[in-house]
mmCIF file of C-alpha atoms and ligand atoms in Angstrom:
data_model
loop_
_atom_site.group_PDB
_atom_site.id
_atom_site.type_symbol
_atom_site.label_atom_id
_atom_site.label_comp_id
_atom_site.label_asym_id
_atom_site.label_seq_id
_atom_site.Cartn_x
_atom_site.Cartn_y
_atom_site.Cartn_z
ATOM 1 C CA UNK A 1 186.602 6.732 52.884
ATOM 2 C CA UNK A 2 184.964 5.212 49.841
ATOM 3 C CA UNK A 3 182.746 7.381 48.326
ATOM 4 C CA UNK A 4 182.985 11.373 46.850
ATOM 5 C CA UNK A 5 181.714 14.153 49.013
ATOM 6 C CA UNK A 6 179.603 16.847 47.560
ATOM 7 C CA UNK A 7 182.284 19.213 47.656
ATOM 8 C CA UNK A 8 184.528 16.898 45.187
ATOM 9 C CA UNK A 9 181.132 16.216 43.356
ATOM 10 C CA UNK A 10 180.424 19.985 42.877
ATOM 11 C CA UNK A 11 183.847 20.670 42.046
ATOM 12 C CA UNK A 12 183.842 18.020 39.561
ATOM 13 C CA UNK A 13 181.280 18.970 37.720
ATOM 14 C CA UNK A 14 181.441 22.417 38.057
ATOM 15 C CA UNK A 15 184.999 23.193 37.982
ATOM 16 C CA UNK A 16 186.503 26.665 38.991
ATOM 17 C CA UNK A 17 188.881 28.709 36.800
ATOM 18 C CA UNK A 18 188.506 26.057 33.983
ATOM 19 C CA UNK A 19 190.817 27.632 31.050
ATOM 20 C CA UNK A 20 194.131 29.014 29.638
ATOM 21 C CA UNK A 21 196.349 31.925 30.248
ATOM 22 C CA UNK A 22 197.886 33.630 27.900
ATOM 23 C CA UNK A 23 200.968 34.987 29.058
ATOM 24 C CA UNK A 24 201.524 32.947 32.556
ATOM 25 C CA UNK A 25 204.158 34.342 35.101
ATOM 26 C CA UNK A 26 204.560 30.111 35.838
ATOM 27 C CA UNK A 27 203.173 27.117 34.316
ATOM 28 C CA UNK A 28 203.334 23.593 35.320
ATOM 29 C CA UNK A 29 202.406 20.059 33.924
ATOM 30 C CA UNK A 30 201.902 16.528 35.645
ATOM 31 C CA UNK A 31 200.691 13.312 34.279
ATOM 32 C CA UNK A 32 199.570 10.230 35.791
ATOM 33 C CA UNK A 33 200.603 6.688 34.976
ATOM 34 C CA UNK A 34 197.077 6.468 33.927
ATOM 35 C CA UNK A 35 197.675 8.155 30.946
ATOM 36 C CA UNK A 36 195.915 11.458 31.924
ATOM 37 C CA UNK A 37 197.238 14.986 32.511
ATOM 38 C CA UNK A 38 197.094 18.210 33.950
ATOM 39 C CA UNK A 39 198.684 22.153 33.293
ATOM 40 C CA UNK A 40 198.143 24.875 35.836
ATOM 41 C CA UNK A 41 199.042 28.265 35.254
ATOM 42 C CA UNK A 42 199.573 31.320 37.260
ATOM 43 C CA UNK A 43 199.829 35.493 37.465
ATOM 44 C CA UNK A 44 201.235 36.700 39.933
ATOM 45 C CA UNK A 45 200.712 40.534 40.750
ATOM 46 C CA UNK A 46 202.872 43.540 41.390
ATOM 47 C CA UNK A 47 203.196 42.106 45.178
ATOM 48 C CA UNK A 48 204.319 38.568 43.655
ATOM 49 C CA UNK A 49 201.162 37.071 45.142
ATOM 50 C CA UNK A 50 199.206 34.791 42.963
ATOM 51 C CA UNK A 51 196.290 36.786 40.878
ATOM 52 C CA UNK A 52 195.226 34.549 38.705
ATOM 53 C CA UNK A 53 195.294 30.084 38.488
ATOM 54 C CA UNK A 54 193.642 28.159 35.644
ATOM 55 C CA UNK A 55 193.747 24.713 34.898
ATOM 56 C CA UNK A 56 193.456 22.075 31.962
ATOM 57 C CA UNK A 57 192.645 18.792 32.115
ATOM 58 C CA UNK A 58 192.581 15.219 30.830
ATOM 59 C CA UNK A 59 191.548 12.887 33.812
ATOM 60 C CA UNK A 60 188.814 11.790 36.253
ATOM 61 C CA UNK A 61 186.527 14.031 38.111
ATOM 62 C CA UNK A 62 188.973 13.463 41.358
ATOM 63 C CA UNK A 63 191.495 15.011 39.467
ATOM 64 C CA UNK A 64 189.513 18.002 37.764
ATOM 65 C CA UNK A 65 187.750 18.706 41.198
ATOM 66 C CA UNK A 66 191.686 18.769 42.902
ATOM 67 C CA UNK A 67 192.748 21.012 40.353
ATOM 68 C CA UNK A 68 189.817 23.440 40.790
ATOM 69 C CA UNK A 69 190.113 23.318 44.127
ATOM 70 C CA UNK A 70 193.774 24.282 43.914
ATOM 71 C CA UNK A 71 193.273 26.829 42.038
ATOM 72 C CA UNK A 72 190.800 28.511 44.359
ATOM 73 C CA UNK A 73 193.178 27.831 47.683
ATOM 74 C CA UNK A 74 196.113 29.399 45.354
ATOM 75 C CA UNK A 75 194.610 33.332 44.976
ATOM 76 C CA UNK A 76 195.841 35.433 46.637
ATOM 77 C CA UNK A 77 198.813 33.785 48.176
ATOM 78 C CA UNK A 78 202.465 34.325 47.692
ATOM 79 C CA UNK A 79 204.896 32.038 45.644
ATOM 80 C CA UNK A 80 206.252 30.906 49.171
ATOM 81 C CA UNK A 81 203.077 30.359 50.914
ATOM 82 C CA UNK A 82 201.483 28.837 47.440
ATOM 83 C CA UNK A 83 204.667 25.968 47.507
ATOM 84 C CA UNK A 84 203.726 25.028 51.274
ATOM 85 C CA UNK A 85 200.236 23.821 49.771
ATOM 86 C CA UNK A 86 200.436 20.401 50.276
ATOM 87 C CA UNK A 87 198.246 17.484 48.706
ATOM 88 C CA UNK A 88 197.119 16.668 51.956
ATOM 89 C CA UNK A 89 195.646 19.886 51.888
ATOM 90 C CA UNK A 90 193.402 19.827 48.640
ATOM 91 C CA UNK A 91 192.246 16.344 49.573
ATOM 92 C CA UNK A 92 191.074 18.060 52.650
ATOM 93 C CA UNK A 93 189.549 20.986 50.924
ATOM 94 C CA UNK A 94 187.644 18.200 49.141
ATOM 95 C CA UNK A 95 186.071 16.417 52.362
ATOM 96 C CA UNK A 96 188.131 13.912 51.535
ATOM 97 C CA UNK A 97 188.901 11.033 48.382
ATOM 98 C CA UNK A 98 188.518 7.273 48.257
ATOM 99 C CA UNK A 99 192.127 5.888 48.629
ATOM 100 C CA UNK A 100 192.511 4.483 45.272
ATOM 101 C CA UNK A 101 191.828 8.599 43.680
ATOM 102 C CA UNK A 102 194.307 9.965 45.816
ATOM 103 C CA UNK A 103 196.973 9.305 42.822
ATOM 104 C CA UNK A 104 194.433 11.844 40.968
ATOM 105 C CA UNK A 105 194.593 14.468 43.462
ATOM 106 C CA UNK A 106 198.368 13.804 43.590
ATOM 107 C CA UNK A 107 198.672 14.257 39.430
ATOM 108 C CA UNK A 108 196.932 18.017 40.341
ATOM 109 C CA UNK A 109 198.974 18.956 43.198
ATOM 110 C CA UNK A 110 202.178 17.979 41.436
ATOM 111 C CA UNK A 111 201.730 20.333 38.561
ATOM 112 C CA UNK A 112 200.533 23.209 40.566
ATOM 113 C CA UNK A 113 203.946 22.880 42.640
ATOM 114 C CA UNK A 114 205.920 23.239 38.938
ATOM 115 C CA UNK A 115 203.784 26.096 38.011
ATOM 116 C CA UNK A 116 204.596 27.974 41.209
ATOM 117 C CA UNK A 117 208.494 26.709 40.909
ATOM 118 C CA UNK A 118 208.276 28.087 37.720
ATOM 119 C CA UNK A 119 207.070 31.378 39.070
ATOM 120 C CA UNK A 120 209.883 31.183 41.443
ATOM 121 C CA UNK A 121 212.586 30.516 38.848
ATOM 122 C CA UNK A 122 211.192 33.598 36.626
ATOM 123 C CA UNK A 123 210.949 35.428 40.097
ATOM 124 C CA UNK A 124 215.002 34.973 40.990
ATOM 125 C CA UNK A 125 216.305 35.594 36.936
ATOM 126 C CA UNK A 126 214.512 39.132 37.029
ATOM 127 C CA UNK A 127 217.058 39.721 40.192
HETATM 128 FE FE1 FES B 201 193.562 9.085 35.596
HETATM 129 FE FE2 FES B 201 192.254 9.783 37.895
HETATM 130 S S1 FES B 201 193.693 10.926 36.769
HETATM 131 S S2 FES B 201 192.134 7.911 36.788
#
């Protein structure tokens, strides 16, 4: 595939859940060799299921529309079902990405995974 879908277009340019949170229950960072970066953050509610997922970003539109994307598959799902998202997954979610953005979706995916690790880690120490 060489060119963007209109999901990853929409998403790019109209990104989903854009923003901070204050008091995250995980939080997770990622760069790429590129130079650019993302943080995802999390809530989880009183069944440990994710409530709330925001994003910031420094990259390309492949990597802002994976990181909205993310955040929309990650509502509602549990710590353990959010870690078995895979990057295959949010590429899918997208339609698909050329082969030479998939590093960008990658960058997104990665720091999701240490947000909810994060989530898990602050899960275990309340125990
Ligand atoms: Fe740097 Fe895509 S994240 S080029």
């Amino acid at each position: 595939m060489d060119k963007f879908t209109e999901r990853m277009i929409d998403h790019a340019q109209n990104p989903r859940n854009l923003g901070l949170i204050e008091e995250p229950d995980g939080a997770g960072r990622a760069e790429s060799s590129c130079g650019d970066w993302v943080l995802m953050m999390l809530t989880l509610d009183d069944r440990q299921r994710i409530a709330d997922c925001r994003f910031q970003a420094v990259g390309c539109g492949s990597a802002v529309a994976s990181a909205s994307v993310i955040t929309e598959l990650a509502k509602g799902r549990t710590v353990a079902e959010a870690a078995e998202l895979t990057a295959e997954d949010v590429v899918t979610h997208l339609g698909g990405l050329p082969e030479q953005k998939m590093h960008c979706s990658q960058m997104s995916h990665t720091a999701f995974i240490a947000a909810v690790e994060s989530a898990q880690q602050r899960l275990s120490s309340r125990y």
